[in-house]
CSV table of C-alpha atoms in Angstrom, one decimal:
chain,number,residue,atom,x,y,z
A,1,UNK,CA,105.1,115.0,119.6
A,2,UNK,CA,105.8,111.6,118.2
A,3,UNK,CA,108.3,108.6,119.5
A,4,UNK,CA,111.0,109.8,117.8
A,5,UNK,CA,115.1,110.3,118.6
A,6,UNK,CA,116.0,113.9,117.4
A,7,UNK,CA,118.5,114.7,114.9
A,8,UNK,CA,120.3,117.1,117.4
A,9,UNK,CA,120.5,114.7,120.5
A,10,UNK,CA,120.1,111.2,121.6
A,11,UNK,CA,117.3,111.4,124.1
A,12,UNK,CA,114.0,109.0,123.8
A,13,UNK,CA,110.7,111.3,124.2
A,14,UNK,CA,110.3,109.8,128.2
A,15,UNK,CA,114.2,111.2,129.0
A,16,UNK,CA,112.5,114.6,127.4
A,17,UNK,CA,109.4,114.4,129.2
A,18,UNK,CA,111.5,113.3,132.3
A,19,UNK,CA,113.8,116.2,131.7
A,20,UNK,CA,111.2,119.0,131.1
A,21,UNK,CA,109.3,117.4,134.4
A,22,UNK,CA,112.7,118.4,136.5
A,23,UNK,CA,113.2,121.8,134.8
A,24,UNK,CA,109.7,123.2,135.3
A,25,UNK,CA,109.0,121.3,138.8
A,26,UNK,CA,112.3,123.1,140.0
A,27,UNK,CA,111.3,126.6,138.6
A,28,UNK,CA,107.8,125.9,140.2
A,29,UNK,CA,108.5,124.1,143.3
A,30,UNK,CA,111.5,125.0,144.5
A,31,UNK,CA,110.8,129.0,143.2
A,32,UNK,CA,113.9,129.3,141.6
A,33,UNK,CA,114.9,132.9,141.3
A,34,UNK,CA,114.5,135.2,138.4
A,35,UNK,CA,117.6,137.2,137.4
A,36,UNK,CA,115.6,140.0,138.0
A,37,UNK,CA,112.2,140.2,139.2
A,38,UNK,CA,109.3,141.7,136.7
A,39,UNK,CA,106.8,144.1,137.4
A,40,UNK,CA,108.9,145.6,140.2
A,41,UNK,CA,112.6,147.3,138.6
A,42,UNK,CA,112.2,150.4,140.4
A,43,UNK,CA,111.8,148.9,144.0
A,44,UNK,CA,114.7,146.8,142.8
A,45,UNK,CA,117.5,149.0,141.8
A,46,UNK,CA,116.0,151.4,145.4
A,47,UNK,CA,116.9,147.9,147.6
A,48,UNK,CA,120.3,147.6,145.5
A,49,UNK,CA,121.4,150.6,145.7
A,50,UNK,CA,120.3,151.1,149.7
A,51,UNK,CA,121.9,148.1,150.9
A,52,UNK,CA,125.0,148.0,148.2
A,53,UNK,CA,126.0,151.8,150.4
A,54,UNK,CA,126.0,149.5,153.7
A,55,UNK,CA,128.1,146.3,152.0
A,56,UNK,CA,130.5,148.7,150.2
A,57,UNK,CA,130.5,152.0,151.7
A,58,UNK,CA,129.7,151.1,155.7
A,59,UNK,CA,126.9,153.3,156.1
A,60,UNK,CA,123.9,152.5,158.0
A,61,UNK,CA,119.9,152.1,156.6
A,62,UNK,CA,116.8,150.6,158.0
A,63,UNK,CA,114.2,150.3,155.5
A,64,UNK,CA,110.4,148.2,155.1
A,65,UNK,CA,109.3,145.8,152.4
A,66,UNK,CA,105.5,146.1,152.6
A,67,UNK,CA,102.9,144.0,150.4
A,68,UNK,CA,100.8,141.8,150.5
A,69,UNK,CA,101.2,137.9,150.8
A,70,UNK,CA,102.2,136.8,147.4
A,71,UNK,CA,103.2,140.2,146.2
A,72,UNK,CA,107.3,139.1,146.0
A,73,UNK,CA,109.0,141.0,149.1
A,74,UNK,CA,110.8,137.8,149.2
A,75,UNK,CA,111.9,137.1,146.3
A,76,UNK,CA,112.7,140.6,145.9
A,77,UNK,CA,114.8,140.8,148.4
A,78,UNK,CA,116.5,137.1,147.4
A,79,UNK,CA,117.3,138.8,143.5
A,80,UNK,CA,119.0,141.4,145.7
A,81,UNK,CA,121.0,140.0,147.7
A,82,UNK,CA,121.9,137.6,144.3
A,83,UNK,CA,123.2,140.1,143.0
A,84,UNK,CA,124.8,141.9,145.6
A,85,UNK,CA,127.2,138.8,146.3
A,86,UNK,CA,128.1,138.6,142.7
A,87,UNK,CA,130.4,141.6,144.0
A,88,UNK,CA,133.4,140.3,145.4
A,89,UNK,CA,133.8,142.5,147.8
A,90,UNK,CA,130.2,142.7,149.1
A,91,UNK,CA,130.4,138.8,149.5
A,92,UNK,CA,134.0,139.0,151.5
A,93,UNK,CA,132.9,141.6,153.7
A,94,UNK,CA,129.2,141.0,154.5
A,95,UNK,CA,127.6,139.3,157.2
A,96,UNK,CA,123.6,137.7,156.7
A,97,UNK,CA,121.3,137.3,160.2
A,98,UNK,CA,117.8,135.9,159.0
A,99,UNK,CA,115.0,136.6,161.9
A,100,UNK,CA,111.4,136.0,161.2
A,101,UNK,CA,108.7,137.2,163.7
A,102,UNK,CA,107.2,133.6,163.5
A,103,UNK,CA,110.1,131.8,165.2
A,104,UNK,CA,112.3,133.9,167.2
A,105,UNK,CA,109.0,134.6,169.3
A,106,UNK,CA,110.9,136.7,171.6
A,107,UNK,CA,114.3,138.9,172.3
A,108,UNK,CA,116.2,136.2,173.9
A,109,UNK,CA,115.6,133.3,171.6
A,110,UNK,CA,116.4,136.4,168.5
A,111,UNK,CA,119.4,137.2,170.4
A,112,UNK,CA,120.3,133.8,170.5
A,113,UNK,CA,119.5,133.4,166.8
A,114,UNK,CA,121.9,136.3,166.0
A,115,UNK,CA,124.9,135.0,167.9
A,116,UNK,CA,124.4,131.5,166.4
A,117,UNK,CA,124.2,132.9,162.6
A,118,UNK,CA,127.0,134.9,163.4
A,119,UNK,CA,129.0,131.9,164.6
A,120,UNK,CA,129.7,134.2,167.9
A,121,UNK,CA,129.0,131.1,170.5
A,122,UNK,CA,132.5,130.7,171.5
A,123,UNK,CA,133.3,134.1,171.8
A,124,UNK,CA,130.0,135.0,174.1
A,125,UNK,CA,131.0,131.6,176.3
A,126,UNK,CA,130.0,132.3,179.9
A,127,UNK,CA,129.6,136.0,179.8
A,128,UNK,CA,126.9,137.5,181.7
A,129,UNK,CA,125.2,141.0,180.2
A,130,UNK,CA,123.0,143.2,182.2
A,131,UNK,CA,120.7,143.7,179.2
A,132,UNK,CA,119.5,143.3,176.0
A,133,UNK,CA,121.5,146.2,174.4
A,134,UNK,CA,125.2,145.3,176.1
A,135,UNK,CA,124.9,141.7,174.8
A,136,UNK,CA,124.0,143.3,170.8
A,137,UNK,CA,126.9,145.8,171.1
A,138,UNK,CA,129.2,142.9,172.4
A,139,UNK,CA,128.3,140.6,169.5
A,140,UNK,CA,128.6,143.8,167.0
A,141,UNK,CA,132.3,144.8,168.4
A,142,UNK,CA,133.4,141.2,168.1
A,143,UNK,CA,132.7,141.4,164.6
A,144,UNK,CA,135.6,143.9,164.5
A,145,UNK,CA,138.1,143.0,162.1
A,146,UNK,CA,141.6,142.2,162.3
A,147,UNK,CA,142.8,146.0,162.9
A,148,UNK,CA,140.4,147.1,165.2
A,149,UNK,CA,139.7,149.8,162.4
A,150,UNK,CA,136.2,148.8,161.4
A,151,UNK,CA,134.1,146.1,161.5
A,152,UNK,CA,132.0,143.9,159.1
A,153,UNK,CA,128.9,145.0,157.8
A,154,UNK,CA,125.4,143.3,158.9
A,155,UNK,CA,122.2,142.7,157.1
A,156,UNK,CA,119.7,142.1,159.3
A,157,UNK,CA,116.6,141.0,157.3
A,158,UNK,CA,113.0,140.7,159.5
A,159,UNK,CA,110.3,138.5,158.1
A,160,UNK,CA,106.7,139.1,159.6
A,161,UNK,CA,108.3,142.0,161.2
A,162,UNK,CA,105.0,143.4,162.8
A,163,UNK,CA,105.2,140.1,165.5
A,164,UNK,CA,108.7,141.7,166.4
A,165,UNK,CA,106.5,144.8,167.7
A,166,UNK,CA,104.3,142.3,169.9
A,167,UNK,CA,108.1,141.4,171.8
A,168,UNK,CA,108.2,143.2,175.1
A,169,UNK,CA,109.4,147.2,175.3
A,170,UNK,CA,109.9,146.4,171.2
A,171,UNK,CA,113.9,146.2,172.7
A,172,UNK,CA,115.2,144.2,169.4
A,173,UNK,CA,114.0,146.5,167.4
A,174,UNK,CA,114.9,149.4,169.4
A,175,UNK,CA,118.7,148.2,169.6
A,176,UNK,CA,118.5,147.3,165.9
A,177,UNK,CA,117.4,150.9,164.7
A,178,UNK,CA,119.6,152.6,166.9
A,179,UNK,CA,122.8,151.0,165.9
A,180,UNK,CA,121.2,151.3,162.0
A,181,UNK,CA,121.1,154.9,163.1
A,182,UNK,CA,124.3,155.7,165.2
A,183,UNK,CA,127.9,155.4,164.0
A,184,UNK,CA,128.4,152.3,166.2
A,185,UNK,CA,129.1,150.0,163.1
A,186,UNK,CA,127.8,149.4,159.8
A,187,UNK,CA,124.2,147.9,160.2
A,188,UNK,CA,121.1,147.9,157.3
A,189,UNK,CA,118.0,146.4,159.2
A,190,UNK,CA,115.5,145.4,156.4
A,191,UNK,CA,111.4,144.3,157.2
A,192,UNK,CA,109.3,142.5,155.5
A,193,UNK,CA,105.6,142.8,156.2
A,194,UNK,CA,101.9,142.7,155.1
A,195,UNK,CA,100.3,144.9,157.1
A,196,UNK,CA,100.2,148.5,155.7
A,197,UNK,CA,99.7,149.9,159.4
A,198,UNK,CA,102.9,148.9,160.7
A,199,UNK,CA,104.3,152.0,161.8
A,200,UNK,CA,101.2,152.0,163.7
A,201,UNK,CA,102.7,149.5,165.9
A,202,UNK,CA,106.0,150.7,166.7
A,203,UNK,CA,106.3,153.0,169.7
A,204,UNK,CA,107.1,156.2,169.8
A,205,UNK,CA,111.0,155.7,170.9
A,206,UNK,CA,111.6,153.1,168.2
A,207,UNK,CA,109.3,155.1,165.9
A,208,UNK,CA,111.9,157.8,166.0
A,209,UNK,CA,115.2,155.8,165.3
A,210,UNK,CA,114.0,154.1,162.0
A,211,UNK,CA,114.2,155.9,158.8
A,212,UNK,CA,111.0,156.1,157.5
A,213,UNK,CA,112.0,154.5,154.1
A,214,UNK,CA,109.4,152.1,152.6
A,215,UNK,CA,109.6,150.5,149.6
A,216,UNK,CA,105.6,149.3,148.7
A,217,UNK,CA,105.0,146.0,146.3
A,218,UNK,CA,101.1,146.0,145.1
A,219,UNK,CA,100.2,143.3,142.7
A,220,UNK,CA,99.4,145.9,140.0
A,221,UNK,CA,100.0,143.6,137.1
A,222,UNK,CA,97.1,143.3,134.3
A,223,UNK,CA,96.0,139.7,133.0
A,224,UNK,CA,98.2,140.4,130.2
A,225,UNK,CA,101.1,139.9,132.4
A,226,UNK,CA,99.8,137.5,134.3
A,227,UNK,CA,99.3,135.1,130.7
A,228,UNK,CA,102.7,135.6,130.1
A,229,UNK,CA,103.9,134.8,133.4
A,230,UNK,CA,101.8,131.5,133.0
A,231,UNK,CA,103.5,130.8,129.8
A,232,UNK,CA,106.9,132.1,130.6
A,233,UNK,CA,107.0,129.5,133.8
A,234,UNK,CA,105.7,126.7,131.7
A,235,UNK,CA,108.3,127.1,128.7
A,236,UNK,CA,111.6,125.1,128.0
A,237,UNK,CA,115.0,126.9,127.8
A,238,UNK,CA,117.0,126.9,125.3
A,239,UNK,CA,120.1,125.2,126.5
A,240,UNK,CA,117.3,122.1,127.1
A,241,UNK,CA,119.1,119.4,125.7
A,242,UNK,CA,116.6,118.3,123.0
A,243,UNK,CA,116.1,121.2,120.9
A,244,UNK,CA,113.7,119.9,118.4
A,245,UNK,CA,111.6,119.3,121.6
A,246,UNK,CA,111.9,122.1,123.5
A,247,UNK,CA,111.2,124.0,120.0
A,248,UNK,CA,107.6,121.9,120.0
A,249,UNK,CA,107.1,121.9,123.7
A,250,UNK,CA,107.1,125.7,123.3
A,251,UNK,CA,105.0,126.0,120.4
A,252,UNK,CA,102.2,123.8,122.0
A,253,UNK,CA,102.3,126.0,125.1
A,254,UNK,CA,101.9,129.2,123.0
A,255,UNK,CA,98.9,127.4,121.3
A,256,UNK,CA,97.5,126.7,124.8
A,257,UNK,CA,98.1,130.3,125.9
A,258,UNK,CA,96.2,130.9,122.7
A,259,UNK,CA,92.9,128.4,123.8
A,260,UNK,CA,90.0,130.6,124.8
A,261,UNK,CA,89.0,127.6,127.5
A,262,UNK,CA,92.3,128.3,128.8
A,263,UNK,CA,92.5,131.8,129.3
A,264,UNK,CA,88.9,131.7,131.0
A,265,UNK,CA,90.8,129.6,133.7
A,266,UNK,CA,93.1,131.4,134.3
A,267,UNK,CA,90.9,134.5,134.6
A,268,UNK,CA,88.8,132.8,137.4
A,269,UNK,CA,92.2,132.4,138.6
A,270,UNK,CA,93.8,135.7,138.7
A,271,UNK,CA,90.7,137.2,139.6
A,272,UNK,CA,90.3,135.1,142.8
A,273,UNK,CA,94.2,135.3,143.7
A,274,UNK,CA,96.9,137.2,141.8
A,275,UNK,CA,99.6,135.0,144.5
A,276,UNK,CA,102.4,133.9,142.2
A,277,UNK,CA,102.1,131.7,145.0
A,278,UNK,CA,98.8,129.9,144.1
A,279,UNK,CA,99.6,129.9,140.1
A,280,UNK,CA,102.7,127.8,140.5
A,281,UNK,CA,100.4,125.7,142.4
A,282,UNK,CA,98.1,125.5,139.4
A,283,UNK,CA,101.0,124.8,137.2
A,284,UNK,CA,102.6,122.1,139.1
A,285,UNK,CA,99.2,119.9,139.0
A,286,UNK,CA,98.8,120.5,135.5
A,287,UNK,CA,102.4,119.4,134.8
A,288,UNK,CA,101.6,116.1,137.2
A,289,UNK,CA,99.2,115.4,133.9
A,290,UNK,CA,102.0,115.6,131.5
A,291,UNK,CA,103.3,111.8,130.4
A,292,UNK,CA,104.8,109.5,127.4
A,293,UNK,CA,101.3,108.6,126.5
A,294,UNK,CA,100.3,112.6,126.7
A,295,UNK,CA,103.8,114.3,126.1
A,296,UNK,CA,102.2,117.7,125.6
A,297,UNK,CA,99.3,120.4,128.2
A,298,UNK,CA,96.2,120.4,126.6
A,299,UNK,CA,92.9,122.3,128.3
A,300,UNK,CA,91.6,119.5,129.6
A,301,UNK,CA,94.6,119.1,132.1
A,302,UNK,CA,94.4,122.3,133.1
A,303,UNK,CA,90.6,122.5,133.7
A,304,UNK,CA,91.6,119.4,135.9
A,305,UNK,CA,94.3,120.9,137.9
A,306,UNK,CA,92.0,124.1,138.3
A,307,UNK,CA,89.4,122.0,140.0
A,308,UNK,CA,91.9,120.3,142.2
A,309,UNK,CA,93.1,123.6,143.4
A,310,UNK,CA,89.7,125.4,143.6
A,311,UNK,CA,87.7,122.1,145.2
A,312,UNK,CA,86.1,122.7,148.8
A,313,UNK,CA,87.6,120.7,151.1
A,314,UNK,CA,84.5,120.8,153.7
A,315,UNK,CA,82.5,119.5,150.7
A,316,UNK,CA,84.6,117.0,150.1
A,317,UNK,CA,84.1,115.5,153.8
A,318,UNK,CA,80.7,115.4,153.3
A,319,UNK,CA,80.7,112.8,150.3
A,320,UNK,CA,82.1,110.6,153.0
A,321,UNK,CA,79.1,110.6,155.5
A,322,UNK,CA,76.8,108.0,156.5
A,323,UNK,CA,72.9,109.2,155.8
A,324,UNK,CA,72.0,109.7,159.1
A,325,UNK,CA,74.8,111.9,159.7
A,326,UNK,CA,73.6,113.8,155.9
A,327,UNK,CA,70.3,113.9,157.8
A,328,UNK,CA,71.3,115.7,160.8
A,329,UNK,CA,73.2,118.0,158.6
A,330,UNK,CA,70.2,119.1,157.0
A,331,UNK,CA,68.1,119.2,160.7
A,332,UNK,CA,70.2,121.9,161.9
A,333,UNK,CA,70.1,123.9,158.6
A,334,UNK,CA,66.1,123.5,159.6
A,335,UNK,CA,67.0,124.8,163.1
A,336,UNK,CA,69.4,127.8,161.4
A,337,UNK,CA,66.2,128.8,159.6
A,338,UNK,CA,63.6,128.0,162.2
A,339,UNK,CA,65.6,130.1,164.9
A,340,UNK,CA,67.6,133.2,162.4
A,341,UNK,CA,70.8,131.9,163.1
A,342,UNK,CA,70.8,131.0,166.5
A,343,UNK,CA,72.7,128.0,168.2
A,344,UNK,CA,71.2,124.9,169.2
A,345,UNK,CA,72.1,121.7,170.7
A,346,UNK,CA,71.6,117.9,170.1
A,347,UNK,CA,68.5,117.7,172.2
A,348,UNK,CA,67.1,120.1,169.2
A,349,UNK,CA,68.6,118.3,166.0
A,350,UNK,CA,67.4,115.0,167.7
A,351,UNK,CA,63.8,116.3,167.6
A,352,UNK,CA,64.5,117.9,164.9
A,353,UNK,CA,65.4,114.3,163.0
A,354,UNK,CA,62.6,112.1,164.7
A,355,UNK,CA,60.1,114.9,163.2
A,356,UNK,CA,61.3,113.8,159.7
A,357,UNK,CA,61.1,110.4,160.3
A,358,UNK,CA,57.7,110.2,161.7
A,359,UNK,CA,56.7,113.3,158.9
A,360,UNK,CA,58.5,112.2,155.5
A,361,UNK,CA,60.8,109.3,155.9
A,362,UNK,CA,60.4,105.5,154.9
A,363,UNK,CA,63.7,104.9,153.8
A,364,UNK,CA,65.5,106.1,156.7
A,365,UNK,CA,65.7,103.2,159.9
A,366,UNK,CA,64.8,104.9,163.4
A,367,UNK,CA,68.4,105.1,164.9
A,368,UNK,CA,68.6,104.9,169.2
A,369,UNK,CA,69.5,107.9,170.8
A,370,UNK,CA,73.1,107.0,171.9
A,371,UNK,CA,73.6,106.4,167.8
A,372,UNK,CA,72.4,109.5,167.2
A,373,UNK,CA,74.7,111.1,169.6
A,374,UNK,CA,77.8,109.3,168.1
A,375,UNK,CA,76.6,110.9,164.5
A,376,UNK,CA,76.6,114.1,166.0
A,377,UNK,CA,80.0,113.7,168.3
A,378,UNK,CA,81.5,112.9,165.0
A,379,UNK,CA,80.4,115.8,163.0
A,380,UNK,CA,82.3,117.7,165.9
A,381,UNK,CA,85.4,115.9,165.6
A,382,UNK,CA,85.1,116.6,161.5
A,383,UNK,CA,84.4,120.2,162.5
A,384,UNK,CA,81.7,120.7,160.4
A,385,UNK,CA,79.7,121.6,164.0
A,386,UNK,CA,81.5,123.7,166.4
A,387,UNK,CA,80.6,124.4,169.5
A,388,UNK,CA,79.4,128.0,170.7
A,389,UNK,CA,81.0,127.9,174.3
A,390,UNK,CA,84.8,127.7,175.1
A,391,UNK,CA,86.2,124.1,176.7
A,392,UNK,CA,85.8,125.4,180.4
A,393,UNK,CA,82.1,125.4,180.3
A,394,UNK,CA,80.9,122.7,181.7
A,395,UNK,CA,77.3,121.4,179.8
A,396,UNK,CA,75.9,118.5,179.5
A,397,UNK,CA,76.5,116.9,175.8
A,398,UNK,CA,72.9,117.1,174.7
A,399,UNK,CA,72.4,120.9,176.1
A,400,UNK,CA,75.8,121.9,174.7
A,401,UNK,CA,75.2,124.6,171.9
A,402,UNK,CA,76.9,124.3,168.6
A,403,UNK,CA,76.8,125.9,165.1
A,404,UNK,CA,76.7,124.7,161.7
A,405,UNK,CA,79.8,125.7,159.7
A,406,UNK,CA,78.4,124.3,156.4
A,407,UNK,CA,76.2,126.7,154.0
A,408,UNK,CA,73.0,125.5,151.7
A,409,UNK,CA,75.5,125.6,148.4
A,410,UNK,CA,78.0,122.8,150.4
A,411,UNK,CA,75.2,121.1,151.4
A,412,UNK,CA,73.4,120.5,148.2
A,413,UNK,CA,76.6,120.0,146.4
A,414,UNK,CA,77.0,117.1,148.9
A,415,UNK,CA,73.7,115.8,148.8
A,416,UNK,CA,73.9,115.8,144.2
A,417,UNK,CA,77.2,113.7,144.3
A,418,UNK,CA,75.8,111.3,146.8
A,419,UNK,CA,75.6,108.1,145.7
A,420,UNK,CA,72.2,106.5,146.4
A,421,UNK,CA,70.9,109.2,148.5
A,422,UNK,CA,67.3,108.4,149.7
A,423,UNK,CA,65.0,110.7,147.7
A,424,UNK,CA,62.7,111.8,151.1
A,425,UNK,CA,66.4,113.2,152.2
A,426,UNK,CA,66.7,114.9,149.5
A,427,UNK,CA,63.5,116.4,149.3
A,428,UNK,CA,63.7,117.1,152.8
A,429,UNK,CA,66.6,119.4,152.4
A,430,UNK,CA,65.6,121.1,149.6
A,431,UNK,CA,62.9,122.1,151.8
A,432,UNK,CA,65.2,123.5,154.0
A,433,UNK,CA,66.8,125.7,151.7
A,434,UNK,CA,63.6,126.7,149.8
């Protein structure tokens, strides 16, 4: 892609670059919807047509989402809801109460989440209720409209719904299913959930008010569709106003698609994680690489991005530690050895480190104890050590167990890309891990 004005539009190559930047960093970051999700058609037109009945035709459904993290029971449920309101008489009629299990952590902050999204605080005022279930029928029956003939349909839609099953007596969802299940008004109560053993959860009353309808997402995709997934999120449209660069910008990623460097990425990637989640991730590093002076993704910027996204953090810590810290590292991978596993404490990795130095070491300086200690109280802080016994048990810092929560492959990693490691260290803890 040379510096060049195109023929079809006045843009310089950095408004291009600029403009694909916004186009694909909004698709990636702010997971703009597809008109309709792929893989998953049939689970799409089931949701439609379930909760198009409740937003035209008043009648009540409960249903579950269930799949796990990544899998799209979000955005699933988003393209539904998209294009329910494209109806004009869905989006006049219904009504939209959001809950997630993570927030409203119990029934009166939910309750108290339904009345505000219903904009219901004025009409609830002062009123006292003498439970949950009055105060829910109240807020339903004010929803009544004009004629008193029926009232407004409600979607209730429950994100992490198992934590709703942890609330006490499970009385939100017990009022929910009930209403979903009575004549009372038109209510569809839709979860959202990982955990496959949901219904597990739910007690026998509430058990026997839901419907029983779940609609399962597994990421069943192959690789196939996963490469074209990479390469339909990283293409232009064609209403991009540069056509001539759109036309090359597309061609190059095809090529990349094409790479066999490339396509061994992204199998370590959607091998390790087939989260849509974790490739958009992946896609908005490697677009991060994308300039004037390199207007085009080559392999190298994505090998880059993949290590980003793939680096250990915990190693990463370690490339900042002093020596003497690196050495009592390696001591308590000794004691792990020495004792199978077991826990130890400072008094142990301290004689465990003056043993090297008097043994091995003449590049290492003969710290005082209280240094030593501050090497090791640090560690803790990093949580790289973490200590065996809870906070109320009182020990003496020296005597105080701990555990190392590093293994030999972190270690030795550390130990390579240290720069100017002493070489007795580095023999020492390849001893270790001999």
């Amino acid at each position: 892609m040379s510096k060049r004005k195109s023929k079809e539009s006045t843009l310089t190559l950095g408004e291009c670059i600029s403009q694909a930047h916004k186009i694909l960093r909004e698709r990636c970051c702010h997971q703009k919807l597809p008109s309709k999700p792929f893989g998953v058609e049939s689970q799409y037109e089931h949701l439609l047509e379930l909760l198009r009945r409740t937003a035209v035709h008043g009648e009540s459904n409960s249903v579950l989402i269930v799949g796990p993290r990544g899998a799209g029971k979000s955005m699933l449920l988003s393209c539904v809801l998209n294009e329910l309101q494209k109806e004009k008489e869905v989006m006049e009629n219904i009504l939209l109460v959001h809950l997630n299990g993570l927030l409203q952590t119990d029934d009166r902050i939910a309750l108290k989440e339904i009345t505000r999204q219903l904009h219901l605080e004025n009409v609830v005022g002062d009123k006292v209720f003498g439970s949950f279930a009055e105060n829910l029928a109240f807020l339903l029956e004010a929803l009544k409209k004009g004629d008193r003939s029926s009232s407004r349909p409600v979607l209730f839609t429950l994100d992490e719904f198992d934590l709703f099953a942890h609330h006490k007596n499970q009385t939100l969802l017990y009022n929910l299913f009930d209403i979903s299940q009575s004549a009372q008004a038109p209510v569809a109560v839709v979860g959202l959930t990982c955990r496959l053993d949901v219904l597990e959860l739910l007690e026998k009353r509430v058990k026997s008010r839901f419907s029983h309808r779940q609609i399962h997402l597994l990421s069943a995709f192959d690789f196939r569709k996963y490469l074209e997934i990479f390469q339909q999120q990283l293409s232009l449209p064609e209403d991009f106003p540069d056509r001539g660069f759109a036309e090359q910008w597309n061609e190059s990623i095809k090529s990349l698609c094409d790479d066999r460097s490339v396509e061994d990425i992204l199998q370590k990637h959607f091998h390790s994680s087939k989260d849509f989640r974790s490739l958009q991730r992946l896609l908005v590093l490697t677009l991060s690489r994308v300039t004037v002076s390199n207007p085009a993704v080559k392999p190298a910027d994505l090998l880059e991005a993949s290590r980003l996204c793939t680096m250990d953090s915990k190693a990463n810590i370690l490339h900042g530690l002093s020596v003497l810290e690196l050495c009592l590292i390696i001591a308590m991978k000794h004691l792990s050895d020495i004792y199978d596993g077991e826990p130890y404490n400072f008094q142990m990795v301290h004689n465990e480190f003056k043993k090297f130095l008097q043994r091995k070491s003449h590049s290492i300086h003969n710290f005082e104890k209280p240094v030593v200690m501050k090497a090791f109280e640090h560690l803790h802080q990093l949580e790289l050590i973490k200590a065996v016994d809870g906070p109320s048990v009182k020990t003496q810092k020296e005597y105080q167990l701990v555990r190392l929560m590093l293994d030999n492959g972190q270690i030795m990693e550390a130990l390579q890309k240290y720069p100017q490691c002493p070489t007795d260290v580095k023999q020492w803890a390849t001893s270790a891990f001999a």
